[in-house]
């Protein structure tokens, strides 16, 4: 397997460090618009960097991406950029005849008149519209293969296959929480603020059997969820996320939700950014010493905040991603939480990478290895829940990052 990875930021850099320890691929071209980032990601490997080549590449230039795939003889494109670049990379991979993986799907667009009741363009719609083309090409586009979406979807498929009665799932709810603290900063998101603004301020999507997909106002339906391994209770709210759009395509559940533990302060900052128009992506004109310039307010916000990839030394605590499932097993009520916890102190010691980006990065590497071995295969545009979960979970454990399951002892556990 020869891989072109586009995006050498926090997650891309972590992908390189994780992949360097595995032997399943022959070569990985590490591409970024900023050549220094690509070069730095490879240089960090030292003598282990022989299978990696840094490349300067504009992710928005489909022709250039196709040329890079050809030059480096790549049969897989791994998209480690933000969602703005999903479609040009997705298109380039198909045109070249390469498989494709991403960790975030094509962007949504709210309903023009009823944004908090009805869906407009949903996450991933632009990709699923081209599924037949991928099928005819005999190539796999594996979408949403990070941690959330990604591992959370694998957990959902595992629960449906092995833990619940057929047709017995009442709700699949992704629940994400952490107790991470960044010392020395009043406000420092642990993940890309560009992506965080996008998913948190868009209308959240909920799925219900018989009703389909619908939307609610941002931060709706707050609940306190008790996270494992010492994290404890965290208030979680509805957030737009890919799992709600992916899970119902392959699994039967009466309700599917995604809730994120943001905290009052974080929600307050996001609401303020929205009120000031600083969440906008369309450019505004500003006056500079060099003359007039068009800039995106959201890009300015991102530029003013610290790079999440560089916060690991100041960060402490754990992050938890997981899938809560409620339904029946052998006709009796059952409730489980399948989860993956990463301690920042451990990820910094073992990989030199902060917990949130490391937890995201390990999953596409595991998926690439399964594709290389043939354990995962297919054609078309598929989500992680379309593929067998056990090989993924076993390999994740082999990578030294085990997952866990908590069962509600009051619901008739075995």
Coordinates of C-alpha atoms in Angstrom, one line a residue:
X1 CA 0.0 0.0 0.0
X2 CA 1.2 3.5 -0.9
X3 CA -0.6 6.4 0.8
X4 CA -1.0 10.1 0.0
X5 CA -2.0 11.8 3.3
X6 CA -3.1 15.4 2.7
X7 CA -2.9 17.6 5.8
X8 CA 0.1 17.6 8.2
X9 CA -1.4 19.5 11.1
X10 CA -2.1 18.1 14.5
X11 CA -4.0 15.0 13.4
X12 CA -1.8 14.4 10.3
X13 CA 1.3 14.7 12.4
X14 CA -0.1 12.1 14.8
X15 CA -1.0 9.8 11.9
X16 CA 2.6 9.9 10.8
X17 CA 3.9 9.0 14.3
X18 CA 1.4 6.1 14.7
X19 CA 1.9 4.7 11.2
X20 CA 5.7 4.8 11.5
X21 CA 5.4 1.9 14.0
X22 CA 3.5 -0.3 11.6
X23 CA 4.7 -2.3 8.6
X24 CA 1.5 -2.6 6.5
X25 CA 2.3 0.1 4.0
X26 CA 5.2 0.7 1.6
X27 CA 5.3 4.5 1.5
X28 CA 3.4 7.5 2.7
X29 CA 3.6 10.9 1.0
X30 CA 2.9 13.6 3.7
X31 CA 1.4 16.6 2.0
X32 CA 0.5 20.1 3.2
X33 CA 0.0 23.6 1.8
X34 CA 2.7 24.7 4.2
X35 CA 5.8 22.7 3.3
X36 CA 7.4 23.3 6.7
X37 CA 4.5 21.4 8.4
X38 CA 5.0 18.4 6.1
X39 CA 8.7 18.5 6.5
X40 CA 8.4 18.8 10.3
X41 CA 6.0 15.9 10.5
X42 CA 8.5 13.6 8.7
X43 CA 11.6 15.1 10.4
X44 CA 10.1 14.3 13.8
X45 CA 10.4 10.6 13.0
X46 CA 14.2 10.8 12.8
X47 CA 15.7 7.5 11.4
X48 CA 12.2 6.0 11.3
X49 CA 11.2 8.4 8.5
X50 CA 12.5 6.5 5.5
X51 CA 9.1 5.5 4.3
X52 CA 7.8 9.0 4.4
X53 CA 8.2 11.9 1.9
X54 CA 7.1 15.5 2.6
X55 CA 5.2 17.2 -0.2
X56 CA 3.8 20.7 -0.8
X57 CA 0.2 20.5 -2.0
X58 CA -2.8 22.7 -2.3
X59 CA -5.8 20.5 -1.1
X60 CA -8.2 22.6 -3.1
X61 CA -6.5 21.9 -6.4
X62 CA -7.9 18.7 -7.7
X63 CA -5.5 18.5 -10.6
X64 CA -2.5 18.9 -8.3
X65 CA -3.8 16.2 -6.0
X66 CA -4.2 13.8 -8.9
X67 CA -0.7 14.6 -10.0
X68 CA 0.7 13.9 -6.5
X69 CA -1.2 10.6 -6.4
X70 CA 0.4 9.6 -9.8
X71 CA 3.9 10.9 -8.9
X72 CA 4.0 8.9 -5.7
X73 CA 2.2 5.9 -7.1
X74 CA -0.4 6.0 -4.4
X75 CA -3.4 3.7 -4.2
X76 CA -5.0 5.4 -1.2
X77 CA -5.7 9.0 -0.3
X78 CA -6.1 9.8 3.4
X79 CA -7.7 13.2 4.0
X80 CA -6.4 14.8 7.2
X81 CA -7.5 18.3 6.4
X82 CA -10.6 20.2 7.6
X83 CA -14.0 19.6 6.0
X84 CA -13.6 22.5 3.5
X85 CA -11.3 20.3 1.4
X86 CA -13.3 17.1 1.4
X87 CA -14.9 17.4 -2.0
X88 CA -11.7 18.3 -4.1
X89 CA -9.8 15.5 -2.4
X90 CA -12.7 13.0 -2.7
X91 CA -13.0 13.9 -6.4
X92 CA -9.3 13.6 -7.1
X93 CA -9.1 10.2 -5.5
X94 CA -12.0 8.9 -7.7
X95 CA -10.5 10.4 -10.8
X96 CA -7.2 8.8 -10.1
X97 CA -8.7 5.4 -9.2
X98 CA -7.5 5.5 -5.6
X99 CA -9.3 4.5 -2.4
X100 CA -10.2 7.3 -0.1
X101 CA -10.6 7.9 3.7
X102 CA -11.6 10.9 5.6
X103 CA -12.4 11.8 9.2
X104 CA -15.0 14.4 8.5
X105 CA -17.6 14.5 5.7
X106 CA -18.7 17.1 3.2
X107 CA -20.3 20.2 4.8
X108 CA -23.9 20.7 5.5
X109 CA -26.1 23.7 4.7
X110 CA -29.0 24.6 7.0
X111 CA -32.6 24.7 5.6
X112 CA -33.2 28.2 4.2
X113 CA -36.4 28.9 6.1
X114 CA -36.8 26.2 8.9
X115 CA -33.2 25.6 10.0
X116 CA -34.2 24.3 13.5
X117 CA -36.9 22.0 12.3
X118 CA -35.9 20.6 8.9
X119 CA -32.6 19.5 7.4
X120 CA -31.2 21.3 4.4
X121 CA -28.1 19.8 2.8
X122 CA -26.9 17.2 5.3
X123 CA -23.3 16.2 6.2
X124 CA -22.0 13.8 3.6
X125 CA -24.9 14.3 1.1
X126 CA -22.5 15.5 -1.6
X127 CA -20.4 12.3 -1.1
X128 CA -23.3 9.9 -1.0
X129 CA -24.7 11.4 -4.2
X130 CA -21.6 9.9 -6.0
X131 CA -21.7 6.5 -4.4
X132 CA -22.7 4.8 -7.7
X133 CA -19.6 6.2 -9.4
X134 CA -17.4 4.8 -6.7
X135 CA -19.1 1.4 -7.0
X136 CA -18.7 1.4 -10.8
X137 CA -15.0 2.2 -10.3
X138 CA -14.6 -0.6 -7.8
X139 CA -13.1 1.8 -5.3
X140 CA -13.8 2.3 -1.6
X141 CA -14.5 5.8 -0.2
X142 CA -14.5 5.2 3.6
X143 CA -16.0 8.3 5.1
X144 CA -16.1 9.5 8.7
X145 CA -13.2 7.3 9.9
X146 CA -11.8 9.2 12.8
X147 CA -12.8 8.7 16.4
X148 CA -16.1 10.5 16.2
X149 CA -17.2 9.8 13.6
X150 CA -15.3 6.6 13.1
X151 CA -14.7 4.4 16.2
X152 CA -18.1 5.5 17.5
X153 CA -19.7 4.0 14.4
X154 CA -17.7 0.8 14.8
X155 CA -19.0 0.6 18.4
X156 CA -22.6 1.0 17.1
X157 CA -22.1 -1.8 14.6
X158 CA -20.5 -4.1 17.2
X159 CA -23.5 -3.4 19.6
X160 CA -26.0 -4.2 16.9
X161 CA -24.2 -7.4 15.9
X162 CA -23.2 -8.9 19.2
X163 CA -24.9 -7.1 22.2
X164 CA -28.6 -6.6 21.3
X165 CA -31.5 -8.4 19.8
X166 CA -32.1 -7.9 16.1
X167 CA -34.4 -4.9 15.8
X168 CA -34.1 -4.4 19.6
X169 CA -32.2 -1.2 19.7
X170 CA -34.1 1.8 21.1
X171 CA -31.4 4.4 20.9
X172 CA -27.8 4.8 19.8
X173 CA -26.3 7.9 21.3
X174 CA -22.8 9.1 20.8
X175 CA -21.5 10.7 24.0
X176 CA -18.2 12.6 24.1
X177 CA -16.8 14.1 27.3
X178 CA -13.5 15.0 28.9
X179 CA -11.9 16.5 32.0
X180 CA -9.0 18.1 30.1
X181 CA -7.5 21.3 31.4
X182 CA -5.0 23.5 29.5
X183 CA -2.8 25.4 31.9
X184 CA -1.9 29.0 31.1
X185 CA -4.8 29.9 28.8
X186 CA -8.2 31.4 29.4
X187 CA -9.6 29.7 26.3
X188 CA -7.8 27.1 24.3
X189 CA -9.8 24.5 22.4
X190 CA -8.2 21.0 22.2
X191 CA -9.3 20.5 18.6
X192 CA -9.6 22.7 15.5
X193 CA -11.7 25.8 16.4
X194 CA -12.7 26.0 12.7
X195 CA -14.3 22.6 12.8
X196 CA -15.6 23.1 16.3
X197 CA -17.5 26.3 15.3
X198 CA -18.9 24.5 12.3
X199 CA -20.3 21.5 14.2
X200 CA -21.4 23.3 17.3
X201 CA -23.3 26.3 15.8
X202 CA -25.0 24.5 13.0
X203 CA -28.4 23.0 13.7
X204 CA -27.9 19.6 15.4
X205 CA -29.5 16.7 13.6
X206 CA -31.5 13.9 15.3
X207 CA -32.8 10.7 13.7
X208 CA -36.1 9.0 14.7
X209 CA -37.6 5.9 13.1
X210 CA -40.7 6.9 11.2
X211 CA -39.7 10.5 11.2
X212 CA -36.3 10.4 9.7
X213 CA -33.7 13.2 10.2
X214 CA -34.7 16.5 11.7
X215 CA -33.0 19.4 13.4
X216 CA -33.1 21.3 16.7
X217 CA -31.6 24.5 18.0
X218 CA -27.9 24.4 18.9
X219 CA -27.0 23.1 22.4
X220 CA -30.5 21.5 22.9
X221 CA -31.6 18.7 25.2
X222 CA -28.9 19.0 27.8
X223 CA -28.2 15.9 29.9
X224 CA -25.6 14.9 32.4
X225 CA -23.7 11.8 31.4
X226 CA -21.3 9.9 33.7
X227 CA -18.1 9.2 31.8
X228 CA -15.8 6.3 32.9
X229 CA -12.2 6.1 34.2
X230 CA -12.5 9.0 36.6
X231 CA -13.8 11.6 34.2
X232 CA -17.2 11.6 35.9
X233 CA -20.5 13.5 35.2
X234 CA -20.4 16.0 32.3
X235 CA -23.3 18.0 30.9
X236 CA -23.7 17.1 27.2
X237 CA -25.8 18.8 24.5
X238 CA -26.9 18.1 21.0
X239 CA -24.3 18.9 18.3
X240 CA -24.4 18.4 14.6
X241 CA -22.3 15.3 13.8
X242 CA -21.8 12.7 11.1
X243 CA -22.8 9.6 13.2
X244 CA -26.4 10.7 13.2
X245 CA -26.3 10.8 9.4
X246 CA -24.3 7.5 9.1
X247 CA -25.7 5.0 11.6
X248 CA -29.3 4.9 10.2
X249 CA -28.0 4.1 6.7
X250 CA -26.8 0.7 7.9
X251 CA -28.2 0.0 11.4
X252 CA -31.7 -0.1 12.7
X253 CA -32.4 2.0 15.8
X254 CA -35.5 3.9 16.9
X255 CA -33.5 7.0 17.7
X256 CA -29.9 8.2 17.0
X257 CA -28.3 11.3 18.7
X258 CA -24.9 12.9 19.2
X259 CA -24.2 14.9 22.4
X260 CA -21.0 16.6 23.3
X261 CA -19.7 17.7 26.7
X262 CA -18.9 21.4 26.0
X263 CA -19.4 23.1 29.3
X264 CA -21.1 26.5 30.0
X265 CA -17.9 28.6 29.4
X266 CA -17.3 27.0 26.0
X267 CA -20.9 27.3 24.9
X268 CA -20.8 31.0 26.0
X269 CA -17.8 31.7 23.9
X270 CA -19.4 30.0 20.8
X271 CA -22.6 32.0 21.3
X272 CA -20.6 35.3 21.5
X273 CA -18.7 34.5 18.4
X274 CA -22.0 33.9 16.6
X275 CA -23.5 37.1 17.9
X276 CA -20.5 39.1 16.6
X277 CA -20.5 37.3 13.3
X278 CA -17.0 35.8 13.9
X279 CA -18.2 32.3 13.0
X280 CA -18.8 33.4 9.4
X281 CA -16.7 31.8 6.6
X282 CA -17.5 34.3 3.9
X283 CA -14.8 37.0 3.6
X284 CA -15.1 40.5 4.9
X285 CA -13.0 43.4 3.8
X286 CA -10.5 44.9 6.3
X287 CA -8.0 47.7 5.9
X288 CA -4.4 46.8 6.6
X289 CA -1.1 48.6 6.2
X290 CA -0.7 47.0 2.8
X291 CA -4.2 48.0 1.7
X292 CA -7.6 46.4 1.6
X293 CA -7.7 42.6 2.3
X294 CA -10.5 40.0 2.3
X295 CA -10.4 37.7 5.3
X296 CA -12.8 35.1 6.8
X297 CA -13.8 36.0 10.3
X298 CA -13.6 32.3 11.4
X299 CA -10.0 32.1 10.0
X300 CA -9.1 35.2 12.1
X301 CA -10.5 33.5 15.2
X302 CA -8.5 30.4 14.5
X303 CA -5.3 32.4 13.9
X304 CA -5.7 34.2 17.2
X305 CA -6.0 31.0 19.2
X306 CA -3.1 28.6 20.1
X307 CA -2.6 25.6 17.7
X308 CA -4.3 22.6 19.5
X309 CA -1.5 20.3 18.3
X310 CA 1.0 22.4 20.4
X311 CA -0.9 22.3 23.7
X312 CA 0.0 18.8 24.9
X313 CA 2.7 20.0 27.3
X314 CA 0.2 22.3 29.0
X315 CA -2.7 19.8 28.9
X316 CA -3.7 17.4 31.6
X317 CA -6.6 15.0 32.0
X318 CA -8.4 12.4 29.9
X319 CA -10.7 12.5 26.9
X320 CA -13.5 9.9 26.3
X321 CA -15.3 9.0 23.0
X322 CA -18.0 6.4 23.1
X323 CA -21.3 5.0 22.0
X324 CA -24.2 4.5 24.4
X325 CA -26.8 2.0 23.3
X326 CA -30.2 1.1 24.9
X327 CA -32.5 -1.7 23.9
X328 CA -33.1 -5.4 24.6
X329 CA -31.0 -8.6 24.7
X330 CA -33.0 -11.9 24.8
X331 CA -36.1 -9.7 25.4
X332 CA -34.7 -8.1 28.5
X333 CA -33.7 -4.4 28.9
X334 CA -30.0 -3.7 28.3
X335 CA -27.9 -0.5 28.3
X336 CA -24.2 -0.3 27.5
X337 CA -21.6 2.3 26.9
X338 CA -18.7 1.3 24.6
X339 CA -15.9 3.7 25.0
X340 CA -12.2 4.7 24.3
X341 CA -10.3 6.8 26.8
X342 CA -7.0 8.4 26.3
X343 CA -4.9 10.0 29.0
X344 CA -3.0 13.1 27.8
X345 CA 0.0 12.2 30.0
X346 CA 0.2 8.8 28.3
X347 CA -0.1 10.0 24.7
X348 CA 2.5 12.7 25.2
X349 CA 4.9 10.3 26.8
X350 CA 4.4 7.6 24.2
X351 CA 3.9 9.6 21.0
X352 CA 4.6 13.3 21.8
X353 CA 1.0 14.1 20.8
X354 CA -1.9 15.5 22.8
X355 CA -4.7 13.2 23.6
X356 CA -7.5 14.5 21.4
X357 CA -5.6 14.6 18.1
X358 CA -3.9 11.3 18.9
X359 CA -7.3 9.6 19.6
X360 CA -8.6 10.9 16.3
X361 CA -5.5 9.9 14.4
X362 CA -5.1 6.2 15.4
X363 CA -8.4 5.2 13.9
X364 CA -7.7 5.9 10.2
X365 CA -4.3 4.2 10.6
X366 CA -6.1 1.1 11.9
X367 CA -8.6 1.3 9.0
X368 CA -5.7 1.6 6.5
X369 CA -4.1 -1.5 7.9
X370 CA -7.4 -3.5 7.6
X371 CA -7.8 -2.4 4.0
X372 CA -4.2 -3.4 3.2
X373 CA -4.8 -6.8 4.7
X374 CA -8.2 -7.3 3.0
X375 CA -10.0 -7.6 6.3
X376 CA -12.0 -4.6 5.3
X377 CA -13.0 -4.3 1.7
X378 CA -15.8 -3.0 -0.5
X379 CA -16.7 -0.4 -3.1
X380 CA -18.8 2.7 -3.1
X381 CA -19.2 5.3 -0.4
X382 CA -19.3 3.5 3.0
X383 CA -19.4 4.5 6.6
X384 CA -17.5 2.5 9.3
X385 CA -20.7 0.7 10.4
X386 CA -20.9 -0.9 6.9
X387 CA -17.9 -3.1 7.7
X388 CA -17.3 -5.8 10.3
X389 CA -16.4 -4.3 13.7
X390 CA -14.5 -7.1 15.4
X391 CA -11.3 -6.9 13.2
X392 CA -11.1 -3.2 13.9
X393 CA -11.6 -3.5 17.7
X394 CA -9.0 -6.3 17.9
X395 CA -6.4 -4.4 15.9
X396 CA -7.0 -1.2 18.0
X397 CA -6.2 -3.3 21.1
X398 CA -3.1 -4.7 19.3
X399 CA -2.0 -1.1 18.7
X400 CA -1.8 -0.7 22.5
X401 CA -5.0 1.4 22.9
X402 CA -7.7 -0.9 24.3
X403 CA -11.4 0.0 24.4
X404 CA -13.9 -0.6 27.2
X405 CA -17.5 -1.4 27.9
X406 CA -19.6 -0.3 30.8
X407 CA -22.9 -2.1 31.4
X408 CA -25.8 -0.7 33.4
X409 CA -26.1 -3.4 36.2
X410 CA -29.7 -2.5 36.8
X411 CA -30.7 -3.4 33.2
X412 CA -30.3 -7.2 33.4
X413 CA -26.6 -7.5 32.7
X414 CA -25.1 -10.9 32.1

